[in-house]
Coordinates of C-alpha atoms and ligand atoms in Angstrom, one line a residue:
X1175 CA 46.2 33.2 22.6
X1176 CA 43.9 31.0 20.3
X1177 CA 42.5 33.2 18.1
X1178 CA 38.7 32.6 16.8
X1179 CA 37.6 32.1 12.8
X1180 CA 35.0 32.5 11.0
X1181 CA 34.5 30.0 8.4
X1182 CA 32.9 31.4 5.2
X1183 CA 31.4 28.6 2.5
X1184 CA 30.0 28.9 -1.4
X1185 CA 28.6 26.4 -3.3
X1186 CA 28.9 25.3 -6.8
X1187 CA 25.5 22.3 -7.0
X1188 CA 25.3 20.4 -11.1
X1189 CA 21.7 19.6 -11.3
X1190 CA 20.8 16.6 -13.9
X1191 CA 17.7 18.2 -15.6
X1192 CA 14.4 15.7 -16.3
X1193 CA 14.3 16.3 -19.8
X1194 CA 13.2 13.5 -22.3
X1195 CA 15.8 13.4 -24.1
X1196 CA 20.1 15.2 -24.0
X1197 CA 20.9 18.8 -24.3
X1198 CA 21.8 19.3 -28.0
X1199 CA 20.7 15.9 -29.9
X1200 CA 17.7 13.8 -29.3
X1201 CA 19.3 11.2 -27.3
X1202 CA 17.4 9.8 -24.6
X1203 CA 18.2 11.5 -21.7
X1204 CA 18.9 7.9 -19.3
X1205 CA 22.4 7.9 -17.8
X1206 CA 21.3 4.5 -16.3
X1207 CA 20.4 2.7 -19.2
X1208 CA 22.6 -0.6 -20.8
X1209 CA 26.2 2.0 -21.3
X1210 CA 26.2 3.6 -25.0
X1211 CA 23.1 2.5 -26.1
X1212 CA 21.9 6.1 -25.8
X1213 CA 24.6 8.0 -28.2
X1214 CA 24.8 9.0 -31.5
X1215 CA 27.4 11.1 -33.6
X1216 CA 26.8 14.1 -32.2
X1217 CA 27.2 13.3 -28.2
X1218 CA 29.8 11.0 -28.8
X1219 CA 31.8 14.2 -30.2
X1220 CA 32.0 13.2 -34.4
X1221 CA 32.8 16.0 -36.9
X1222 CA 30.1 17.3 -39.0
X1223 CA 27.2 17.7 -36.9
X1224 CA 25.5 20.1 -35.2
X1225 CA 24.0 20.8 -31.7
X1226 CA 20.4 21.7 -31.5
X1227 CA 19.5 23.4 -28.1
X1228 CA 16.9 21.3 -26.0
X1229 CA 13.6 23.7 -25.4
X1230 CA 12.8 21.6 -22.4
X1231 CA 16.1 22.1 -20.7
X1232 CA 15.7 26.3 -21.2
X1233 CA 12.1 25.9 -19.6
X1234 CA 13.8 24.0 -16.7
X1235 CA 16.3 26.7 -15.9
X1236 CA 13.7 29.5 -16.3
X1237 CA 11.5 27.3 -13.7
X1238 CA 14.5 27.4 -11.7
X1239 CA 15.3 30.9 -11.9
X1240 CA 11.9 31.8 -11.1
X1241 CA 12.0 29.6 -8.3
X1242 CA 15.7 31.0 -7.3
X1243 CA 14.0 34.8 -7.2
X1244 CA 16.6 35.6 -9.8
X1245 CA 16.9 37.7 -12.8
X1246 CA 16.2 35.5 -16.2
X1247 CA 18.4 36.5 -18.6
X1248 CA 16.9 37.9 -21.8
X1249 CA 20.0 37.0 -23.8
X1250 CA 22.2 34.1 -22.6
X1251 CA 25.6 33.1 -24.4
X1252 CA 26.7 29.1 -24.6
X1253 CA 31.0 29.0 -24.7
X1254 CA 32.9 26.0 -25.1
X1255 CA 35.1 25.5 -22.0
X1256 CA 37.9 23.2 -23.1
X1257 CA 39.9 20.5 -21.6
X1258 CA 40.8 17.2 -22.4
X1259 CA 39.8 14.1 -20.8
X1260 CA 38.7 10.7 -22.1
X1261 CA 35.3 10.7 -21.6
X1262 CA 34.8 14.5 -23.2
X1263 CA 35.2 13.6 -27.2
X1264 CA 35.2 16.9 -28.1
X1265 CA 37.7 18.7 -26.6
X1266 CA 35.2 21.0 -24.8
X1267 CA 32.1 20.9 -22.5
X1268 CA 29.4 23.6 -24.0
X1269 CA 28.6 25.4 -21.0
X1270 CA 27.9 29.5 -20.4
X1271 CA 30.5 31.3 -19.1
X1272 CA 30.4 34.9 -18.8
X1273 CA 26.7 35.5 -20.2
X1274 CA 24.1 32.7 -18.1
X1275 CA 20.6 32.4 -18.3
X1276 CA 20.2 33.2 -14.5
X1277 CA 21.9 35.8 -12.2
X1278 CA 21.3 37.3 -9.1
X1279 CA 18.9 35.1 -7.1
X1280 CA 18.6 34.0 -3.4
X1281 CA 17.4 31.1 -1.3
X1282 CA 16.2 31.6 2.5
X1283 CA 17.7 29.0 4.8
X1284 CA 17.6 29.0 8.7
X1285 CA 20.7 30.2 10.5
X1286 CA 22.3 29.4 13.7
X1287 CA 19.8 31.3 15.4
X1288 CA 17.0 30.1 14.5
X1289 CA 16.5 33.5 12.1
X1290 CA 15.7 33.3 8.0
X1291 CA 18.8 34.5 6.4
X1292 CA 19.0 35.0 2.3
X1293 CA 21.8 32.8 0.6
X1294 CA 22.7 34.6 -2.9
X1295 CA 23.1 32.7 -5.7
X1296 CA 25.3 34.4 -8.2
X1297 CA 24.5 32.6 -11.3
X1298 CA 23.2 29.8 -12.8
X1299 CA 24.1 28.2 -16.0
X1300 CA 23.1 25.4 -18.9
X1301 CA 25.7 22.9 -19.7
X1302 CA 26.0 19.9 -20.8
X1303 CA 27.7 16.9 -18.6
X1304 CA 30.6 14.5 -19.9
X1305 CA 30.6 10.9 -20.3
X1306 CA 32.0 8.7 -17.6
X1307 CA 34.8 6.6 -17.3
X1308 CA 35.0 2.9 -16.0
X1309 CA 38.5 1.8 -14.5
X1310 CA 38.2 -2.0 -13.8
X1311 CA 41.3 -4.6 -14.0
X1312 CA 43.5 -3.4 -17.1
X1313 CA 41.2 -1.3 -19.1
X1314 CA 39.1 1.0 -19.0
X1315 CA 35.8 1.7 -20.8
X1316 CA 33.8 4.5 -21.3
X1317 CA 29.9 4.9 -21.4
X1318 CA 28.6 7.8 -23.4
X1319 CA 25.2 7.6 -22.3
X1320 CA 25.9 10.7 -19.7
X1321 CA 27.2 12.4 -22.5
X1322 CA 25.3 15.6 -23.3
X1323 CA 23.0 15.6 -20.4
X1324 CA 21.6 18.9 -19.8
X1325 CA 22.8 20.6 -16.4
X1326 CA 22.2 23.1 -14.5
X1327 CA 24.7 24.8 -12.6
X1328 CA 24.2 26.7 -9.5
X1329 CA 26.5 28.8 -7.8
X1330 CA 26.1 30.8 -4.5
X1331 CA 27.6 33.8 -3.2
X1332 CA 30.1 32.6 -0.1
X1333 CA 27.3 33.9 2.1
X1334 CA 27.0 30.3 4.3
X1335 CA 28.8 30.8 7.7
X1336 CA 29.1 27.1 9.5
X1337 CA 28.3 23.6 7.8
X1338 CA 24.7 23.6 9.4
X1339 CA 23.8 26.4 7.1
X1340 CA 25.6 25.1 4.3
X1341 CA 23.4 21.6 5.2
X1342 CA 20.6 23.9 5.5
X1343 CA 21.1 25.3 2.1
X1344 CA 21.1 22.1 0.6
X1345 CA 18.3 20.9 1.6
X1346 CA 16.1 23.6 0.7
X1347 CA 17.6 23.8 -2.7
X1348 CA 16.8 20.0 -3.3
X1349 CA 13.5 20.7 -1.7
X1350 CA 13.0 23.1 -4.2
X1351 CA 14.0 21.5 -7.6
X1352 CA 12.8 17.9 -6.8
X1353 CA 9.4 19.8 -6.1
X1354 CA 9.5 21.8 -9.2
X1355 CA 10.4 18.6 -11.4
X1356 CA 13.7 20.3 -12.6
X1357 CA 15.4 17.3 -11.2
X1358 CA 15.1 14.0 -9.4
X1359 CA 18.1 15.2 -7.3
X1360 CA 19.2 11.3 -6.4
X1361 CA 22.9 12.0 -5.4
X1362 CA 23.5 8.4 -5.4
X1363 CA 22.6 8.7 -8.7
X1364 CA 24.9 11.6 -9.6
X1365 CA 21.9 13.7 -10.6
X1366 CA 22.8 16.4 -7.8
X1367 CA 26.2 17.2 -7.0
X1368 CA 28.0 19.6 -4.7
X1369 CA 31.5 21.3 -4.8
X1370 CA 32.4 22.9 -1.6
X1371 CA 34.1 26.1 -1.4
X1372 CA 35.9 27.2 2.5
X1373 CA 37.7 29.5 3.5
X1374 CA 38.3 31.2 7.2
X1375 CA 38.4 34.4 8.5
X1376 CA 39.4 36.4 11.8
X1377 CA 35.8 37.1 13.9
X1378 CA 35.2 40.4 13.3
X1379 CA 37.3 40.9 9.6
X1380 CA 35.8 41.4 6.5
X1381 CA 38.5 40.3 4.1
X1382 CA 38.0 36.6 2.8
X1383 CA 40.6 34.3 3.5
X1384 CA 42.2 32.0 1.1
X1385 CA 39.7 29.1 -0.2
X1386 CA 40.0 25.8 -0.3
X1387 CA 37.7 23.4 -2.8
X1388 CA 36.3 20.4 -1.8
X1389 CA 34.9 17.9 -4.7
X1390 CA 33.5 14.2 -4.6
X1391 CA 31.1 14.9 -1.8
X1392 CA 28.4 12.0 -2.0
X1393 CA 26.0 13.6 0.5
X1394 CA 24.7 16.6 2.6
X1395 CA 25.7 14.8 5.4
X1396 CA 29.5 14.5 3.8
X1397 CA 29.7 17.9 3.0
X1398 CA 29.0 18.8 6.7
X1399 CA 31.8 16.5 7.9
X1400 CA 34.2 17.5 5.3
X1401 CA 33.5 21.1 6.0
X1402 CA 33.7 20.5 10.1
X1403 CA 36.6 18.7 9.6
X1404 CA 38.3 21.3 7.1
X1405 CA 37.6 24.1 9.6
X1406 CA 39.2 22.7 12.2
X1407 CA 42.3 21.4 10.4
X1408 CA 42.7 24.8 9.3
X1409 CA 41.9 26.6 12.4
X1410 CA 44.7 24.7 14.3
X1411 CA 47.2 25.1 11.3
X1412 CA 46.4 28.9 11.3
X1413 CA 46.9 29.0 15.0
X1414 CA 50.3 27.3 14.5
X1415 CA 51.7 30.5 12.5
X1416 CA 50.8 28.0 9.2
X1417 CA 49.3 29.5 6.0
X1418 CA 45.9 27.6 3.9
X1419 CA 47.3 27.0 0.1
X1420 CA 44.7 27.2 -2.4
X1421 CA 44.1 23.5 -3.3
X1422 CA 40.8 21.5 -4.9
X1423 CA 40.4 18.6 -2.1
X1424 CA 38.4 15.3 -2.0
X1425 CA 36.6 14.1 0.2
X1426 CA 37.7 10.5 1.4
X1427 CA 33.7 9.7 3.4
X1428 CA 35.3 6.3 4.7
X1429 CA 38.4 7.9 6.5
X1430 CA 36.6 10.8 7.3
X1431 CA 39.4 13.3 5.8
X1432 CA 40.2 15.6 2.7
X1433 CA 43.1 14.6 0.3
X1434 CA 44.6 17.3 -1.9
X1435 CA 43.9 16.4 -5.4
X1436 CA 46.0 19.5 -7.3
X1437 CA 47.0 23.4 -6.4
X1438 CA 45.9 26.4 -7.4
X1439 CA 49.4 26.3 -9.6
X1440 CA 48.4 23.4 -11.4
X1441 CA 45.0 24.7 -12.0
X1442 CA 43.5 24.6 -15.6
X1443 CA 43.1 27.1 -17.6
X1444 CA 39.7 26.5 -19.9
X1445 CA 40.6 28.9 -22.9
X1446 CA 36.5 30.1 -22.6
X1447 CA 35.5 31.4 -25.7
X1448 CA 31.2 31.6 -27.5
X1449 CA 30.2 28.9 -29.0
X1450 CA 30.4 29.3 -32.9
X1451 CA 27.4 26.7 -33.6
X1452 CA 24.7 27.8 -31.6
X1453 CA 23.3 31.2 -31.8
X1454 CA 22.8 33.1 -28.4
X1455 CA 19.6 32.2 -26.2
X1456 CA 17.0 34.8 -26.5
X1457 CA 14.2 33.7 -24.0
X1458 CA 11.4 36.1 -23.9
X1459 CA 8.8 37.7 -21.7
X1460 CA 6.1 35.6 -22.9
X1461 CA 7.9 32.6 -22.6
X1462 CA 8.9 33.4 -19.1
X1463 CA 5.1 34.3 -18.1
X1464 CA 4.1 31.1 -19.6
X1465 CA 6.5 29.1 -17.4
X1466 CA 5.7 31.1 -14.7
X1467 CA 1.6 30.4 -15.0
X1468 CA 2.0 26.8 -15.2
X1469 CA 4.4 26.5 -11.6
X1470 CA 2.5 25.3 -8.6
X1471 CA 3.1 26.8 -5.6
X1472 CA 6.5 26.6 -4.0
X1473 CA 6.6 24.2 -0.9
X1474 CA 7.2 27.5 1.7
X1475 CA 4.2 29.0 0.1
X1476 CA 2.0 25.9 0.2
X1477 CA 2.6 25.4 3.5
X1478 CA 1.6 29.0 4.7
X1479 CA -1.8 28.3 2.3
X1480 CA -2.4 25.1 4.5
X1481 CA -1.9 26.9 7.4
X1482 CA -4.3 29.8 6.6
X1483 CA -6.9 27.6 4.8
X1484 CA -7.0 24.2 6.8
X1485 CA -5.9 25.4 9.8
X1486 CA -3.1 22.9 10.1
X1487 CA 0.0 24.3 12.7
X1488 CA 3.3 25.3 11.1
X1489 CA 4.8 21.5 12.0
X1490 CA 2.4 19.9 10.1
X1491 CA 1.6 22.0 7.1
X1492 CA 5.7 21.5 6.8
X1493 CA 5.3 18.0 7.2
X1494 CA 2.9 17.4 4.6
X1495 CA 4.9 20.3 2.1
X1496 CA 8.3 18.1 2.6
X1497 CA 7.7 16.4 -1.0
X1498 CA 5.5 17.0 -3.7
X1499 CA 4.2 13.1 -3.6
X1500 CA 3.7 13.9 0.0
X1501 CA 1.5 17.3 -1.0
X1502 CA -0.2 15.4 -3.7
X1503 CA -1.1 12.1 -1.4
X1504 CA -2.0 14.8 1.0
X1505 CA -4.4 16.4 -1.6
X1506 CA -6.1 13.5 -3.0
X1507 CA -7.1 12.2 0.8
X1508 CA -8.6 15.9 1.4
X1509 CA -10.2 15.8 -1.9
X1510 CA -12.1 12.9 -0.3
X1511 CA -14.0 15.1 2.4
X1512 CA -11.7 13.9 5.4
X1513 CA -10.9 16.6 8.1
X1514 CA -6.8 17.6 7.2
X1515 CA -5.5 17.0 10.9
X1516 CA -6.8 13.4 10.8
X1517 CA -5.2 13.0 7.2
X1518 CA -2.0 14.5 8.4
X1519 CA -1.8 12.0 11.7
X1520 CA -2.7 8.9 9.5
X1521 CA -0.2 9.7 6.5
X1522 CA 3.1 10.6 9.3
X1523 CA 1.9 7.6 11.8
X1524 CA 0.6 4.7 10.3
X1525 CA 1.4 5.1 6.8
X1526 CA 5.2 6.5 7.3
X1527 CA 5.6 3.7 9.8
X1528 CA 4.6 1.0 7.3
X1529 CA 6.5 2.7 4.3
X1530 CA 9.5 3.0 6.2
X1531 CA 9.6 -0.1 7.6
X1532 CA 9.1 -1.9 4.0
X1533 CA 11.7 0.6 2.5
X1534 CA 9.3 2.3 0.5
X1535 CA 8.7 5.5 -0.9
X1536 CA 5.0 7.5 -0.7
X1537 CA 4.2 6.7 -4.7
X1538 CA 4.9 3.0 -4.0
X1539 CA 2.1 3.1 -0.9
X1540 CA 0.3 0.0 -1.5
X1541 CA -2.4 1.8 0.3
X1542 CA -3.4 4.3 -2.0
X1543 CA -4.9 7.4 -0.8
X1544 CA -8.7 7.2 -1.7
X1545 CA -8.4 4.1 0.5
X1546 CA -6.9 5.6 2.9
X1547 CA -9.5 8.5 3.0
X1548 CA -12.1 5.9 3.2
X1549 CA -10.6 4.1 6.4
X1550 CA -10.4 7.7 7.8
X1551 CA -14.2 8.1 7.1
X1552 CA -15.0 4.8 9.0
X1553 CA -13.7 6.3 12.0
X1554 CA -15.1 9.8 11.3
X1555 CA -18.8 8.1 10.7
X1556 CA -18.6 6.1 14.3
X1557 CA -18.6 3.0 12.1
X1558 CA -15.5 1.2 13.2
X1559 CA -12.8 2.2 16.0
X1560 CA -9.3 3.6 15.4
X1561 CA -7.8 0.3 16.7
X1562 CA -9.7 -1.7 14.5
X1563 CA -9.1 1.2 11.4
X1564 CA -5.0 0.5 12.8
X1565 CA -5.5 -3.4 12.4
X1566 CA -7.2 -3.1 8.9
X1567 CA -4.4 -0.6 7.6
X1568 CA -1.8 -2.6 8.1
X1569 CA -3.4 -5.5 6.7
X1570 CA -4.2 -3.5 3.6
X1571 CA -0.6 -2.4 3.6
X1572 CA 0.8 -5.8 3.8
X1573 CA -1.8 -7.5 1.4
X1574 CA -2.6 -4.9 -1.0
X1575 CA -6.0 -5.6 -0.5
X1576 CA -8.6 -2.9 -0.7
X1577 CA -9.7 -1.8 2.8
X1578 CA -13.4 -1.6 1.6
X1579 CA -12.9 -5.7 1.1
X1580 CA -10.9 -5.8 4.2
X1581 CA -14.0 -4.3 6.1
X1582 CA -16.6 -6.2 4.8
X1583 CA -14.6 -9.7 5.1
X1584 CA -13.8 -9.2 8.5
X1585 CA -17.0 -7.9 9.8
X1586 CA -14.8 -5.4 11.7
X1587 CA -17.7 -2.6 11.6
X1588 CA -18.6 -1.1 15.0
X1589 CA -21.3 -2.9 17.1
X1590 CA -23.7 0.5 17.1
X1591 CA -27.2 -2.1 18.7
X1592 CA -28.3 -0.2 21.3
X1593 CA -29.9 -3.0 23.0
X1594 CA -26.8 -5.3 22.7
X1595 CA -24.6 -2.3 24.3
X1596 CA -26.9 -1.9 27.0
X1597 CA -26.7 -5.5 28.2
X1598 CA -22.9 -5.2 28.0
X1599 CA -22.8 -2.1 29.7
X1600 CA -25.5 -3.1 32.4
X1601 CA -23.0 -6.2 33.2
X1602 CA -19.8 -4.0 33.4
X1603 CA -22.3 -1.6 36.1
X1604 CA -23.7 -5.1 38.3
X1605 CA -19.2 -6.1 38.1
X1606 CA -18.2 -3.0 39.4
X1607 CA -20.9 -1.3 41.6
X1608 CA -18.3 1.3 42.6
X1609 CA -16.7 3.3 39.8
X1610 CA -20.8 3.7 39.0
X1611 CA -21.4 5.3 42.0
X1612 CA -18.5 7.5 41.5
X1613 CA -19.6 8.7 38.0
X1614 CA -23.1 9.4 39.9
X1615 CA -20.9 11.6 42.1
X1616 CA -19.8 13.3 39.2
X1617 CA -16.7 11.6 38.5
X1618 CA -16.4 11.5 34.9
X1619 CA -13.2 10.1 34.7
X1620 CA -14.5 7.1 36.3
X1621 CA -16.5 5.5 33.6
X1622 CA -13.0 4.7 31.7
X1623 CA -13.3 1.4 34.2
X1624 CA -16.8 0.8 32.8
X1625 CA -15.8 1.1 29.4
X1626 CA -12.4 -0.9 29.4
X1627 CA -14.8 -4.2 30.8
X1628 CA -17.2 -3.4 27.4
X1629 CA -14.3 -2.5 25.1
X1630 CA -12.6 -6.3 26.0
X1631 CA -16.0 -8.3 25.8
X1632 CA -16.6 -6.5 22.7
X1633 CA -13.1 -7.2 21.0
X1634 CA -13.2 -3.5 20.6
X1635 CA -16.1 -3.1 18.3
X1636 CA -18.2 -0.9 20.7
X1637 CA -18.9 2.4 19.2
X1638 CA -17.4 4.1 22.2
X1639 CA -19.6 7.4 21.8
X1640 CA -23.1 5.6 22.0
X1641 CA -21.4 3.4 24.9
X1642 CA -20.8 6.3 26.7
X1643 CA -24.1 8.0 26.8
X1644 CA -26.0 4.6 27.5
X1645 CA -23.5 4.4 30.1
X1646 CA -24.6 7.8 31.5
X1647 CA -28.2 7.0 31.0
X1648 CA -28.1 4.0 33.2
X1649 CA -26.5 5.3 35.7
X1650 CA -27.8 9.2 35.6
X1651 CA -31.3 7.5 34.8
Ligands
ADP1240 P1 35.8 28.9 -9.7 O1 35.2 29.0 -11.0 O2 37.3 28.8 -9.6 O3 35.2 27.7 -8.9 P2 34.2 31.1 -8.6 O4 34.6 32.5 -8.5 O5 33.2 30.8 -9.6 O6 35.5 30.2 -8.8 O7 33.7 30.7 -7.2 C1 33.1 29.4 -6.9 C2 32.5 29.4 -5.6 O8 33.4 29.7 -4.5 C3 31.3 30.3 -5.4 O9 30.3 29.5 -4.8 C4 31.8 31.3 -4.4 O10 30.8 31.8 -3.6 C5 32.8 30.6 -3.6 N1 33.9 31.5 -3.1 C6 34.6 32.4 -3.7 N2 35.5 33.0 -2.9 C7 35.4 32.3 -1.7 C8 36.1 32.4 -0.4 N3 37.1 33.3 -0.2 N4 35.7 31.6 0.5 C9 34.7 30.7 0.3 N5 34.0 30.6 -0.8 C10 34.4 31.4 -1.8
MG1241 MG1 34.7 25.9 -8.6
ZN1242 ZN1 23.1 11.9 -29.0

């Protein structure tokens, strides 16, 4: 008989932290930038300097303690872990091996069920990242502009128990640290990137089985696929009387399989030992308070404060807490004095529509979001109808004008004349004789074929509100 597993996944994620400039000189921090034009003796590995530990890049991985719910290490040790590879001049990566700023932390993620379920997250620690390596033709270069960019790495407990929550865990975490500012978390861009640990286990067994490591995953949606197809691989091999090696994998996204890159025999060893040049890192209780009071809300928390204070339903209030240019575009419209449902419909309808269409991110919006609240107070004041507020975003969108000009130039303000919507609505009565006597009868549904007649003849400009009651008036008397 088949027998059932139950897959069990960790994570190891390198964050590229937004500092101004690298971890231990005052390089720009700019991986991008024109290669090895940000370097200098020290992170291109020369002898006789020393490293000088970024203070922005320790108030980063406090932030993201704090933001982890973990323990922030009063004393933290930096080691050299050494290996050699071109692009690491050195010898050694500083990194912190047995003594890291953070420990003991979790992040909630949504499980199969549909339940909240805590993630651990055993450590995480400052390091700095390597150069990289160009293969092209018959050489290859090297760009040291990477070279000594502060990192952050986060591990998890293997607490994840299919690829959806793995996915799930992901996504939260990004969330999380693109909120907070701790990193722009572009995996395109190498600035967030994910190891993979699997392994499987009898249903019903507590004892891990052997793990597998999967590296060179270039999205969430890879590392689900790599894991789905890893589980299943090694559920039929286990079937089959096989046994899992230990082995680091990659991921090959265009054939849709793992490739063993080395085993567990071949495995390095990193000869870990403290860092003689830098002291340990003492962070205190001030400085931890200090980060602390300066943190906005986290994006769960906002969104149960928009939910309590504006009334908005859990959907929304997450829709509007998905990005912190989202909250802040949010903000600014509310700051105006529109109602917050109309702000959410207009920013994930119209807006979204336009910005995704044009390939465009919120902070590019060439609507911005006083001008948006403005529109919105058209409508609210009975001065122009949603359809015509509609036509006027998009023209805004597409021609970067101001919607205040757009209004004015197109004479697109509602027709509120009494006496002009009485003769239109006194025509649509005389045209259709019937549906008035039905509204007499106290068919209110019926004056929608009173209206439509107005609504044409007015190219939409009839404030539908005062339409209605002359509407009723006339026929009521
Ligand atoms: P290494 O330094 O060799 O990568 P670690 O002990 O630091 O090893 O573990 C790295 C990751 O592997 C962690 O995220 C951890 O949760 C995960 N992990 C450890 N054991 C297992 C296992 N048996 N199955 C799945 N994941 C595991
Ligand atoms: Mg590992
Ligand atoms: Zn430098």
């Amino acid at each position: 008989m088949e027998q059932t597993f139950e897959p069990v996944i960790g994570l190891e994620i390198h964050l590229q932290l937004n500092t101004a400039s690298k971890m231990f000189c005052s390089c720009k921090n700019a991986a991008g930038s024109t290669p090895n034009t940000n370097i200098c003796p020290l992170c291109t590995g020369q002898l006789g300097v020393l490293p000088t530990l970024n203070k922005e890049a320790v108030k980063l991985g406090i932030k993201a303690g704090l933001a982890l719910k973990a323990n922030i290490n009063e004393i933290s040790v930096f080691a050299r872990k050494n290996y050699f590879y071109p692009d690491l001049p050195k010898g050694y990566q500083i990194s912190q091996d047995l003594h890291p700023i953070i420990s003991h932390g979790y992040i909630e993620v949504e499980d199969k069920a549909g339940n909240t379920k805590k993630i651990g997250i055993t450590r995480a620690h400052l390091e700095e990242d390597a150069g990289k390596s160009m293969h092209g033709g018959d050489c290859s270069l090297i760009d040291f502009n990477r070279s000594g960019v502060p990192l952050l790495e986060i591990v998890s407990e293997p607490d994840m128990r299919s690829p959806q929550e793995a996915y799930n865990y992901l996504t939260n975490l990004k969330k999380m640290m693109a909120w907070l500012d701790i990193s722009n978390c572009d995996m395109e861009k190498g600035e967030l990137r994910v190891d993979v640990n699997l392994s499987l286990r009898p249903v019903g067994t507590e004892k891990f089985g052997t793990r597998i490591e999967i590296k060179n995953l270039n999205s969430f949606k890879a590392v689900k696929d790599a894991l789905t197809y890893e589980i299943e691989r090694q559920t039929k091999l286990l079937n089959e009387g096989g046994k899992v090696l230990q082995q680091t994998m990659l991921w090959d996204d265009a054939k849709g399989q793992t490739l063993v890159m080395r085993s567990k025999e071949t495995a390095q060893e990193y000869r870990y030992f403290p860092e003689p040049d830098l002291p340990p890192l003492q962070v205190t209780q001030a400085e931890i308070e200090e980060v602390k009071n300066a943190m906005p809300l986290l994006p769960n928390e906002q969104k149960k404060v928009y939910m309590d204070t504006l009334g908005l339903n859990a959907y929304d209030a997450g829709l509007v807490t998905q990005e912190r240019a989202i909250k802040d575009y949010f903000e600014t419209v509310l700051k105006e004095g529109v109602q917050a449902k109309a702000a959410v419909n207009w920013i994930f309808s119209d807006l979204a529509g336009k910005l995704k269409a044009a390939n465009l991110e919120i902070l590019q919006s060439p609507v911005s979001a006083k001008d948006l609240a403005f529109l919105i107070k058209q409508i609210e004041g009975g001065k122009i109808s949603s359809k015509i507020a509609k036509e006027v975003f998009a023209k805004a969108f597409d021609t970067k004008e101001s919607i205040k000009k757009l209004l004015e130039s197109s004479g697109a303000s509602q027709v509120n004349d009494e006496a002009q919507l009485e003769v239109w609505a006194k025509a649509a009565i005389a045209a259709n004789p019937k549906a008035a006597s039905e509204v007499k009868a106290g068919n209110a549904k019926a004056i929608g074929a009173l209206v439509g007649p107005v609504m044409k003849v007015s190219k939409g400009k009839a404030n539908p509100a005062l339409l209605n009651k002359i509407l009723n008036r006339l026929i009521k008397g």
